Coordinates of C-alpha atoms and ligand atoms in Angstrom, one line a residue:
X1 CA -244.2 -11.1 127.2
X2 CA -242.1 -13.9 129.0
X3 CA -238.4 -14.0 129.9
X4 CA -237.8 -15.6 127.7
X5 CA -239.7 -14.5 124.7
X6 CA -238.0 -11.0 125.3
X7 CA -234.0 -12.4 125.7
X8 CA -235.3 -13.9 122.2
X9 CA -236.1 -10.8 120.7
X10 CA -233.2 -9.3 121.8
X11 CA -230.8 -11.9 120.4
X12 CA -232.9 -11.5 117.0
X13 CA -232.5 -8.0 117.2
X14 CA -228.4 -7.9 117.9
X15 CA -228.2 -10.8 115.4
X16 CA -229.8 -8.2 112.6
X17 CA -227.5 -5.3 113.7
X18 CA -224.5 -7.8 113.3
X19 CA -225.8 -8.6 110.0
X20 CA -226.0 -5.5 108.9
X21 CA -222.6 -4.3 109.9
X22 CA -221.7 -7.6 107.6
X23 CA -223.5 -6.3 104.9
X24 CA -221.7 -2.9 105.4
X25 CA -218.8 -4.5 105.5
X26 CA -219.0 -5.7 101.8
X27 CA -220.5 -2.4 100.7
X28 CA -216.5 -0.8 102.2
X29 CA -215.0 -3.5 100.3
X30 CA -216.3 -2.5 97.2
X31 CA -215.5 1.0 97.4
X32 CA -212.1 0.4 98.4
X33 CA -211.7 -2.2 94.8
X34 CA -213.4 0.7 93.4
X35 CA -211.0 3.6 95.1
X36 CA -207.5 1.1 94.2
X37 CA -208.8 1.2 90.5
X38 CA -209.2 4.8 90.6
X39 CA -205.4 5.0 93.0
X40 CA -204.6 2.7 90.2
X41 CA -205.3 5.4 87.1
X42 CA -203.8 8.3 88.8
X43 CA -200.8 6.5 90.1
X44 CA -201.8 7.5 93.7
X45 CA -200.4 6.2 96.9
X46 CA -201.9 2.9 98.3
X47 CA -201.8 4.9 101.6
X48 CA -202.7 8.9 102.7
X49 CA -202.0 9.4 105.9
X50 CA -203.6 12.3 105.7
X51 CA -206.7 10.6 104.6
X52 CA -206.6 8.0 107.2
X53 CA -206.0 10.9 110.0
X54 CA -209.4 12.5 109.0
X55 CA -211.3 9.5 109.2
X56 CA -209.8 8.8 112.5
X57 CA -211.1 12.3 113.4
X58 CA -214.4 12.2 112.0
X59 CA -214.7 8.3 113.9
X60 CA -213.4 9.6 117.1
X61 CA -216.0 12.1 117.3
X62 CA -219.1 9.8 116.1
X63 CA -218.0 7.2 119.0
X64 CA -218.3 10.5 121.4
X65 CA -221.5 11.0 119.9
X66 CA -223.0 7.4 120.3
X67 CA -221.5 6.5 124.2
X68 CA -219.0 4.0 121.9
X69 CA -215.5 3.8 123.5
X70 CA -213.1 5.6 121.5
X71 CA -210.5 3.4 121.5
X72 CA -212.6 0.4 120.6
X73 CA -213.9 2.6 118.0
X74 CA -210.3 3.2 116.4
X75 CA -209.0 -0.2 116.9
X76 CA -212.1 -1.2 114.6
X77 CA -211.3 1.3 112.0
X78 CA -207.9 0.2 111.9
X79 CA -209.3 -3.3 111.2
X80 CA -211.4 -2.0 108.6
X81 CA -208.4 0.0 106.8
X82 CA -206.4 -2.9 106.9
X83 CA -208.5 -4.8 105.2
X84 CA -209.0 -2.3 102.4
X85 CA -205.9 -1.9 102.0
X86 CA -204.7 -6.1 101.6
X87 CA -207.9 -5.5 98.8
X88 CA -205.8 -2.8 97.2
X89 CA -203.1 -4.3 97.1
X90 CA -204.1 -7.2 94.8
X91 CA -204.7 -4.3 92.2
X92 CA -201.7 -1.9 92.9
X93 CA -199.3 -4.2 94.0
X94 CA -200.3 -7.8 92.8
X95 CA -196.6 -9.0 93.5
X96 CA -196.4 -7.9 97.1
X97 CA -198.0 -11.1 98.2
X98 CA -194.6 -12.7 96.4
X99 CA -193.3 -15.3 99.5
X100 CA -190.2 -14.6 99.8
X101 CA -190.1 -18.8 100.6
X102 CA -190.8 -20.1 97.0
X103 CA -187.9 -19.1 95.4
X104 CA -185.7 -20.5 98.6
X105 CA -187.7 -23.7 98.5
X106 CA -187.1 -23.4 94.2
X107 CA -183.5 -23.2 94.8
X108 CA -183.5 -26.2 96.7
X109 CA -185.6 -28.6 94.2
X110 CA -183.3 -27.6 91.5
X111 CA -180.1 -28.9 94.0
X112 CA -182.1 -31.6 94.4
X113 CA -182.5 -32.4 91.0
X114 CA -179.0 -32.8 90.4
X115 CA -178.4 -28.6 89.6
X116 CA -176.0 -26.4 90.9
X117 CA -177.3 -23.2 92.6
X118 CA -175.5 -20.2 94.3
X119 CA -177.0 -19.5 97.3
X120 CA -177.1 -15.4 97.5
X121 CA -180.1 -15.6 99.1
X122 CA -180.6 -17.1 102.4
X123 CA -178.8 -14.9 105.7
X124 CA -177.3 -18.0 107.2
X125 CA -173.8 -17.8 107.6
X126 CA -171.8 -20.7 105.8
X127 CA -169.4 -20.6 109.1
X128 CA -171.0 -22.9 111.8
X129 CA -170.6 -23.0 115.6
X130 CA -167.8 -22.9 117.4
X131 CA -166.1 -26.0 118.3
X132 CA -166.6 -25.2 121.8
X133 CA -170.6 -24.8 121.3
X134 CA -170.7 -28.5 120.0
X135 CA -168.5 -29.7 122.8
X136 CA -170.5 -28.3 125.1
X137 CA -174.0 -29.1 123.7
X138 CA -172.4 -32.9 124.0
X139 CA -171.7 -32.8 127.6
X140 CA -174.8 -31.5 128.4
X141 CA -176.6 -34.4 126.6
X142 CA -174.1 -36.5 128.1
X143 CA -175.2 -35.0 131.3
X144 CA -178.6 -35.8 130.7
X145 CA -179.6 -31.9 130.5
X146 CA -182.7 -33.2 128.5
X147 CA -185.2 -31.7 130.9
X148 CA -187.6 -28.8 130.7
X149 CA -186.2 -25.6 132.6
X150 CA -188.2 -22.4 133.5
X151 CA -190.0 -20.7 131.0
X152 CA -187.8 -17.9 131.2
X153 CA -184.5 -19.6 130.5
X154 CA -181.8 -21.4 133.0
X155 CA -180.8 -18.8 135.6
X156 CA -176.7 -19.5 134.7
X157 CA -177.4 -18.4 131.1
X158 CA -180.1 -15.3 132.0
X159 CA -177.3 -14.1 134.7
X160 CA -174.1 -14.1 131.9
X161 CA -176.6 -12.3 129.6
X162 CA -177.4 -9.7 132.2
X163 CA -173.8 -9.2 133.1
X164 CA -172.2 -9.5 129.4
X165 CA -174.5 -6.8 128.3
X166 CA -175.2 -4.2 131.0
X167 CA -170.9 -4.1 130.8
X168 CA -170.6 -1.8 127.5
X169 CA -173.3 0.1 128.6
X170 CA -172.5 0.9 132.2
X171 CA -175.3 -0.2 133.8
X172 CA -177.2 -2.9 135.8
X173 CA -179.3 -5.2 133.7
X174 CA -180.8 -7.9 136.1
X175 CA -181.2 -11.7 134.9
X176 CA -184.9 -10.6 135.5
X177 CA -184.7 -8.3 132.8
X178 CA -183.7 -11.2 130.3
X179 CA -185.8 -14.0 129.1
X180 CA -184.2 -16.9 126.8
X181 CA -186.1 -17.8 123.7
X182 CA -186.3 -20.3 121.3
X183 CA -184.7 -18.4 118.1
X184 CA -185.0 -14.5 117.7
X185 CA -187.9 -14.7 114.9
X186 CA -189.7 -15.6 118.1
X187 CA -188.3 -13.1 121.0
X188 CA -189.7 -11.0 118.0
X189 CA -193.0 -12.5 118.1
X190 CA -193.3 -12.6 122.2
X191 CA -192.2 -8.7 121.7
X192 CA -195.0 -8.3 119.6
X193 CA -197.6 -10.5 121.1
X194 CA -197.1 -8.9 124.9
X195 CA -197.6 -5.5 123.4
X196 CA -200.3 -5.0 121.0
X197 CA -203.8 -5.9 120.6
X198 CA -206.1 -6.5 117.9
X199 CA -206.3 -3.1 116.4
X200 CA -203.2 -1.9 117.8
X201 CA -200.9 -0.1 114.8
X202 CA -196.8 -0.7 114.5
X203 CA -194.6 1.1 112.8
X204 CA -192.1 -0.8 110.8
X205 CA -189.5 0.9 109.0
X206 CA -189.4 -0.1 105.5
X207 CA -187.4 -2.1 103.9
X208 CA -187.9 -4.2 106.3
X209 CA -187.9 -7.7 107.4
X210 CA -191.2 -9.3 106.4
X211 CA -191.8 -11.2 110.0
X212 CA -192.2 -7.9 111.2
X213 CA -195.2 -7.0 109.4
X214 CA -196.6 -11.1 109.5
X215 CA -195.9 -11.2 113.9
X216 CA -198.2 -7.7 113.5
X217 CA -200.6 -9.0 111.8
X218 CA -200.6 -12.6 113.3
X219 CA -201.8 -10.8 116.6
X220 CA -204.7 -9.2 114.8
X221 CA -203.1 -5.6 114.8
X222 CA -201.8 -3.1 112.1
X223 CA -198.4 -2.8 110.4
X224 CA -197.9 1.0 109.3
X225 CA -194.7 1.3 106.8
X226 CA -192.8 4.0 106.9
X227 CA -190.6 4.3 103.5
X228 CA -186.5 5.0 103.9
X229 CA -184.5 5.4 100.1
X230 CA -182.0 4.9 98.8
X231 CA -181.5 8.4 97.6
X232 CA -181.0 9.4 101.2
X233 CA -179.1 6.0 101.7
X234 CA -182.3 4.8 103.5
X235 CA -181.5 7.6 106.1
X236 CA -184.5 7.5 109.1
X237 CA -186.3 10.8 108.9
X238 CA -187.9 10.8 112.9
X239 CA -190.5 13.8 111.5
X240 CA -192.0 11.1 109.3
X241 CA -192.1 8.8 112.0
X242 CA -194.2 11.4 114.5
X243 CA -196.8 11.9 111.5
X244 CA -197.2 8.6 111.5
X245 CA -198.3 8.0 115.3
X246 CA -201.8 8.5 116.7
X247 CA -203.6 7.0 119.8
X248 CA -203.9 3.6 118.0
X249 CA -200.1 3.4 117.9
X250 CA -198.1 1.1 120.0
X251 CA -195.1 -0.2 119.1
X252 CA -192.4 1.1 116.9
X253 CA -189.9 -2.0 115.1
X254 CA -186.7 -0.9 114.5
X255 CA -183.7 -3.4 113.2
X256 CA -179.9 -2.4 113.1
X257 CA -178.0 -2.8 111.5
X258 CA -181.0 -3.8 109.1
X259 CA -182.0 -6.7 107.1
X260 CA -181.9 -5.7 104.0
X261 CA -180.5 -2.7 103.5
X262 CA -177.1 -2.8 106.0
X263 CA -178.0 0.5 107.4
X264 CA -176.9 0.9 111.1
X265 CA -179.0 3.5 112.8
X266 CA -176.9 6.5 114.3
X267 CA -176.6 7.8 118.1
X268 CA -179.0 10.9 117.3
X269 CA -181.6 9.4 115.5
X270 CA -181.9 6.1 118.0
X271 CA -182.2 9.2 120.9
X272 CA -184.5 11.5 118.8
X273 CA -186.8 8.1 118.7
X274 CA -186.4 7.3 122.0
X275 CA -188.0 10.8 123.0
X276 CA -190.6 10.4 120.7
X277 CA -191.6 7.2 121.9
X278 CA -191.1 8.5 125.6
X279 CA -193.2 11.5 124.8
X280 CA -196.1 9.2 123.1
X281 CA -196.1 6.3 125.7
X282 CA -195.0 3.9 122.5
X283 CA -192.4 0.9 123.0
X284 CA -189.7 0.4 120.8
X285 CA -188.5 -3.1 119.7
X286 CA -185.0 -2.8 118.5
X287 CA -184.2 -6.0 116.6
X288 CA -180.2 -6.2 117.0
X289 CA -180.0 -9.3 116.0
X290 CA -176.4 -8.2 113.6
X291 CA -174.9 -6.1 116.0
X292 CA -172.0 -7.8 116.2
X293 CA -171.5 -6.7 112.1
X294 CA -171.4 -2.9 112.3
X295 CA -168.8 -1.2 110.2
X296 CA -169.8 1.8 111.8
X297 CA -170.6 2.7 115.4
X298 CA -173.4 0.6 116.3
X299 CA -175.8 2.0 119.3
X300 CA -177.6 -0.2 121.1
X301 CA -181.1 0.8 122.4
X302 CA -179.9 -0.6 126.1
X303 CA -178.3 2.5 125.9
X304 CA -181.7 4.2 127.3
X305 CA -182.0 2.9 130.1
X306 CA -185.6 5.0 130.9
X307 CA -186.8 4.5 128.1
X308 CA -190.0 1.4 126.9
X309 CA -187.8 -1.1 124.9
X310 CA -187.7 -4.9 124.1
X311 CA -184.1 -5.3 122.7
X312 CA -183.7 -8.8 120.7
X313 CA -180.4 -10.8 120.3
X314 CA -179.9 -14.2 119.1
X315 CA -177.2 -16.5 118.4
X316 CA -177.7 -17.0 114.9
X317 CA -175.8 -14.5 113.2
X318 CA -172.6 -14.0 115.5
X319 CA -171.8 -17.4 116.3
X320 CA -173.3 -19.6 113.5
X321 CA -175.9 -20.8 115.3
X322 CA -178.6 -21.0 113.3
X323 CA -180.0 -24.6 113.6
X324 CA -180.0 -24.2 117.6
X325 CA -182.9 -21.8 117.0
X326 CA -181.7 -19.8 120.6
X327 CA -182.6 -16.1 121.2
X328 CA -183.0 -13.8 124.2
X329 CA -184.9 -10.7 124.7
X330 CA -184.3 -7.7 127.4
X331 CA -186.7 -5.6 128.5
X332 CA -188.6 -4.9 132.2
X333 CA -189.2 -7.8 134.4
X334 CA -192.9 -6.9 133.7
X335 CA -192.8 -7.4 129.7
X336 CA -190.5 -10.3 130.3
X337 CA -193.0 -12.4 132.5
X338 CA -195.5 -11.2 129.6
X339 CA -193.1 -12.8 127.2
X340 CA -191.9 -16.1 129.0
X341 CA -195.8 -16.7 129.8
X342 CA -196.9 -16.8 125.8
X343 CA -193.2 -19.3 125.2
X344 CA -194.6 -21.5 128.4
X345 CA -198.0 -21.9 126.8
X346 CA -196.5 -22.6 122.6
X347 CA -193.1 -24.1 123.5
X348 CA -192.4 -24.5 127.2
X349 CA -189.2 -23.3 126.7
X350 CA -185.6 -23.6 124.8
X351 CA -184.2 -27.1 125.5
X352 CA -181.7 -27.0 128.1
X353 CA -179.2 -28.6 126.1
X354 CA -179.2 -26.0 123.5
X355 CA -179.0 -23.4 126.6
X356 CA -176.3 -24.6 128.2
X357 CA -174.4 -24.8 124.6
X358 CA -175.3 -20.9 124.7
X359 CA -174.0 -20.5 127.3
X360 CA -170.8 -21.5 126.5
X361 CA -170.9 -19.7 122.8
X362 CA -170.8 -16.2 125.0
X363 CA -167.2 -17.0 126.0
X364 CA -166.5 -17.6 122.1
X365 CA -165.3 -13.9 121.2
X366 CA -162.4 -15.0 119.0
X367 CA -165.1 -16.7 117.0
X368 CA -167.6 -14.0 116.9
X369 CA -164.6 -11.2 115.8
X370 CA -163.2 -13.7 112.7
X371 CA -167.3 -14.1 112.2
X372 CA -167.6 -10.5 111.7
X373 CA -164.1 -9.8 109.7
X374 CA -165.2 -12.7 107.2
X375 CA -168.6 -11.0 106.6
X376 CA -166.7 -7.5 106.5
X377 CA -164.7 -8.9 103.6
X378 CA -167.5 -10.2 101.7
X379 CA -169.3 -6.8 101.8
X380 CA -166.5 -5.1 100.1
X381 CA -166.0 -7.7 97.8
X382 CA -169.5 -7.3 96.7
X383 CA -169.5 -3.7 96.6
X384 CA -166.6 -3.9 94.8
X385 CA -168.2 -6.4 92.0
X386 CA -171.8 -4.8 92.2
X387 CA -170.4 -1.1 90.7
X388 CA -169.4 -2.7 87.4
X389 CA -173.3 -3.8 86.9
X390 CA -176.5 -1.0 85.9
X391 CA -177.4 -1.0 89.2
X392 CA -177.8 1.6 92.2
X393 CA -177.5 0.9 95.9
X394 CA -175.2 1.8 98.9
X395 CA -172.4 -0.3 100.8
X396 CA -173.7 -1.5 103.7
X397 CA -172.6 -0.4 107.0
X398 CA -173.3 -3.5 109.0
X399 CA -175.6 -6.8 108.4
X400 CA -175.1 -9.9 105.7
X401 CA -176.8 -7.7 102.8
X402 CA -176.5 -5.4 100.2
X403 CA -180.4 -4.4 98.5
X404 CA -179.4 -3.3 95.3
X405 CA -181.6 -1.1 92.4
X406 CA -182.3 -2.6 88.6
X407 CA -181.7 0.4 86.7
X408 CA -182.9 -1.2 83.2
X409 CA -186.5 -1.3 83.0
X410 CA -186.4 -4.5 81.4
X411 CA -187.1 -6.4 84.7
X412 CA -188.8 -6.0 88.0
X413 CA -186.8 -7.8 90.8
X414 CA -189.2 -10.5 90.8
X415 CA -188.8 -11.5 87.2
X416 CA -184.9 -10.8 87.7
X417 CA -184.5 -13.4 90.7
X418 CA -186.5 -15.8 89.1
X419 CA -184.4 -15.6 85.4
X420 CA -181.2 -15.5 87.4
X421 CA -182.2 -18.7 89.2
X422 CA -183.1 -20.5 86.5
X423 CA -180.9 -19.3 83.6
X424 CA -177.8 -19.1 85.7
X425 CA -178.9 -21.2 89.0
X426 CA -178.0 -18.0 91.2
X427 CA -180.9 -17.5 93.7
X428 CA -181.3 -13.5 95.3
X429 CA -184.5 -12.4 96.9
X430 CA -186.7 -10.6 95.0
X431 CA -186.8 -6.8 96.9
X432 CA -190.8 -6.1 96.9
X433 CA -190.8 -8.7 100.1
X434 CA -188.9 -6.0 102.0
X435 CA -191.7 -3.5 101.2
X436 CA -194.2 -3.2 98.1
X437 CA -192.3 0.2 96.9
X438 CA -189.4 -1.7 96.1
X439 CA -190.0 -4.0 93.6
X440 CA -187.2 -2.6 91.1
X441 CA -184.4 -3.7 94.0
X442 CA -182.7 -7.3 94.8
X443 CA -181.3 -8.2 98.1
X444 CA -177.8 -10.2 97.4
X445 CA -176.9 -12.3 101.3
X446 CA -172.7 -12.4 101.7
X447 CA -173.2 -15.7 104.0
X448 CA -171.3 -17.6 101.0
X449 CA -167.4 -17.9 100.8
X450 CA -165.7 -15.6 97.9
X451 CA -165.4 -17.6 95.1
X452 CA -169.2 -18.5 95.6
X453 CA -170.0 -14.5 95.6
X454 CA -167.5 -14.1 92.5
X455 CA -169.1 -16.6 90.6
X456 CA -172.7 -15.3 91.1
X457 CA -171.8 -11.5 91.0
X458 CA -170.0 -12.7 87.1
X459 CA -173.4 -15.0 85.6
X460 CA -175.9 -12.0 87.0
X461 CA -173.4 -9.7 84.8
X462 CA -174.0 -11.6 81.5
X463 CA -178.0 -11.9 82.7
X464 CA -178.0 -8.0 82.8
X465 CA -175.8 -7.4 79.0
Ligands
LIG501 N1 -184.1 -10.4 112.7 C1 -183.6 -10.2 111.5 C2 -183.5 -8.9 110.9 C3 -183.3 -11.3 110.7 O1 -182.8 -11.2 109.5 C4 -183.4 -12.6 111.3 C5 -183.0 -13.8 110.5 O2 -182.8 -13.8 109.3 C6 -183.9 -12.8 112.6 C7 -184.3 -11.6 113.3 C8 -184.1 -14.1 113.2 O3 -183.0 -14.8 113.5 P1 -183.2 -16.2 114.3 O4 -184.6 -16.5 114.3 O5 -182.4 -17.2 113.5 O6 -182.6 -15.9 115.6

């Protein structure tokens, strides 16, 4: 047999085995349509962990058996799960897949169309940036600062950062440990992206942000929820969090105070985490992106110094800044390099107008303190308003939300936001986007002035008489 003949045999050959996996492939998919109908009947869980920790066993050992790399092996089934359970979900869950988008976009037709809407919806602040922000974003143009700057951010604005925040915390953060990005959805994504690989599992706290679960997946690796309620006023149970960890396990999200539910994390459970991600060789991402609107003592993860963290910040929420799309992550000068080298090959990096108009927004306390006061207000207001309604939910301790519990059966959350927008042109989001076990709840944003939150708080009354 030539050389050749035999490389052609071979490629047949591996081509075949390919195919069959394939072929495998849809025979899985059908048992797991086949295993939701059945989850479906006994109202079972869409996940078992302990289910998915046996498998992991039993795969673990057959990759031992066969010479296969173990960790390929479990990056493969986690691959494999994830796709059974998006399958699952169109049967146990069909309005998970709800984008939180469409109504927002909705909203915004009907305005077009001439109709009024209250905009309960959206956490962007009505207050806008400081005076001094603008001024400064207009000398810099005047300035010509048009040009691009180092991946990682000008050096002026990664210095302040370093200094402002190692302060509180008694300790040396250096401009190396800081990289400037455009907006903090993406510092979230370049957290993601430098840590995790296809395969890879997270663990997102739920309710949670959806661009937690989408960055996760968008890198090919797998979101693992773990549920807080509202019975325990979404208190963080850490034991629930170690079940959920095996080799596979990478990164843990965490977001406080949190988007949607206003809880701010406390001092023990932030250091019980942190030893448990010490312990387990896991990085944390805290997303701290509301800091600055804690009602109650807020810890910061750069409170750790030792231990694996990316902590994100971003203008957006404590100055008004949302159109400048400007964020920052700390972390080691390691991950950061990571970080700054997936912005230089999207974006380049933040324009240099826009940082140098940062810069000046971190000498705008006065604005940042009236900021969070205003917000303060709002929550109580809404509090306030929200215990004469049949609903359930807890004052938030910090954020722009409060995610609140339809206690009439008569609606999901999804059919409530969408009758509430177009009966009474109030626009919430619907609460399954935050996780697919809360599809009863609402999420109400206080970024609108009072009368604004009066006025919508009165109209989703008379929709729920
Ligand atoms: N993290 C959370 C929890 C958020 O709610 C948001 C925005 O709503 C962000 C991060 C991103 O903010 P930005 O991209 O405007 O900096």
């Amino acid at each position: 047999m030539s050389e050749n003949t035999r490389l052609d045999n071979l490629r047949s050959e591996i081509e075949r085995v390919t195919l069959t996996i394939i072929d495998l492939v849809s025979q899985r998919n059908t048992l797991a349509h086949d295993i939701a109908v059945e989850k479906s009947r006994l109202s079972s869980p869409l996940v078992n962990p302990l289910v998915e920790r046996h498998l992991r066993s039993v795969v673990s050992d057959r990759c031992r058996m066969n010479g296969v790399d173990s960790s390929f092996g479990l990056r493969l089934l986690n691959q494999l799960m994830e796709e059974s359970i998006r399958l699952q979900n169109e049967i146990l869950c069909p309005e998970a897949t709800y984008d939180g988008h469409e109504i927002f976009t909705r909203a915004k037709e009907m305005e077009r169309s001439g109709e009024k809407v209250i905009h309960l919806e959206v956490g962007e602040p009505d207050f806008g940036p400081p005076v001094a922000v603008v001024q400064a974003m207009i000398d810099a143009l005047g300035k010509r600062l048009t040009k691009y700057t180092q991946s990682t951010g000008i050096p002026v604005l990664r210095e302040k950062i370093a200094k402002m925040l190692g302060r509180p915390y008694q300790r040396e953060i250096s401009p190396q440990e800081v990289v400037i990005t455009v907006s903090g959805k993406y510092a979230l994504f370049l957290g993601v992206a430098s840590t995790l690989q296809a395969g890879d599992e997270a663990i997102i706290i739920d309710p949670s942000f959806p661009a937690y679960s989408s960055c996760v997946r968008e890198v090919g690796a797998r979101p693992v929820h773990v549920a807080t309620d509202l019975e325990s006023n979404w208190t963080l149970d850490v034991d629930i969090v170690e079940e959920h960890i095996n080799n596979t396990t990478k990164l843990i999200i965490l977001n406080s105070p949190s988007n949607p539910t206003g809880k701010v994390l406390d001092v023990q459970t932030c250091r019980n985490l942190v030893g448990l991600t010490v312990e387990n060789d896991i990085r944390i991402l805290s997303d701290e992106v509301y800091s600055t609107f804690s009602y109650t003592p807020h810890t910061s993860l750069l409170e750790f110094p030792l231990c694996n963290q990316i902590v994100v910040k971003s203008f957006s929420k404590p100055y008004g800044m949302t159109g400048f799309r400007l964020g920052y992550a700390i972390s080691d000068p390691d991950t950061i390099k990571k970080m700054a080298r997936i912005q230089y090959l999207h974006l380049t990096c933040a324009p240099e107008f826009i940082q140098y108009a940062g810069l000046t927004a971190l000498d705008c306390n006065e604005d940042v303190n009236r900021n969070s006061i205003s917000i303060k207000s709002r929550l109580l207001l809404t509090t306030k308003l929200l215990e004469k309604l049949p609903v359930s939910f807890r004052a938030a301790e910090g954020g722009f939300y409060v995610f609140v519990r339809l206690e009439s059966t008569r609606m999901n959350g999804v059919e409530f936001a969408e009758r509430l927008l177009s009966e009474k042109g109030v626009c919430v989001m619907p609460g399954v986007i935050y996780g697919s076990q809360y599809s009863s709840f609402f999420r109400i944003s206080v970024c609108q002035p009072e009368d604004q939150i009066k006025a919508g708080l009165k109209l989703m009354e008379d929709l729920l008489e």
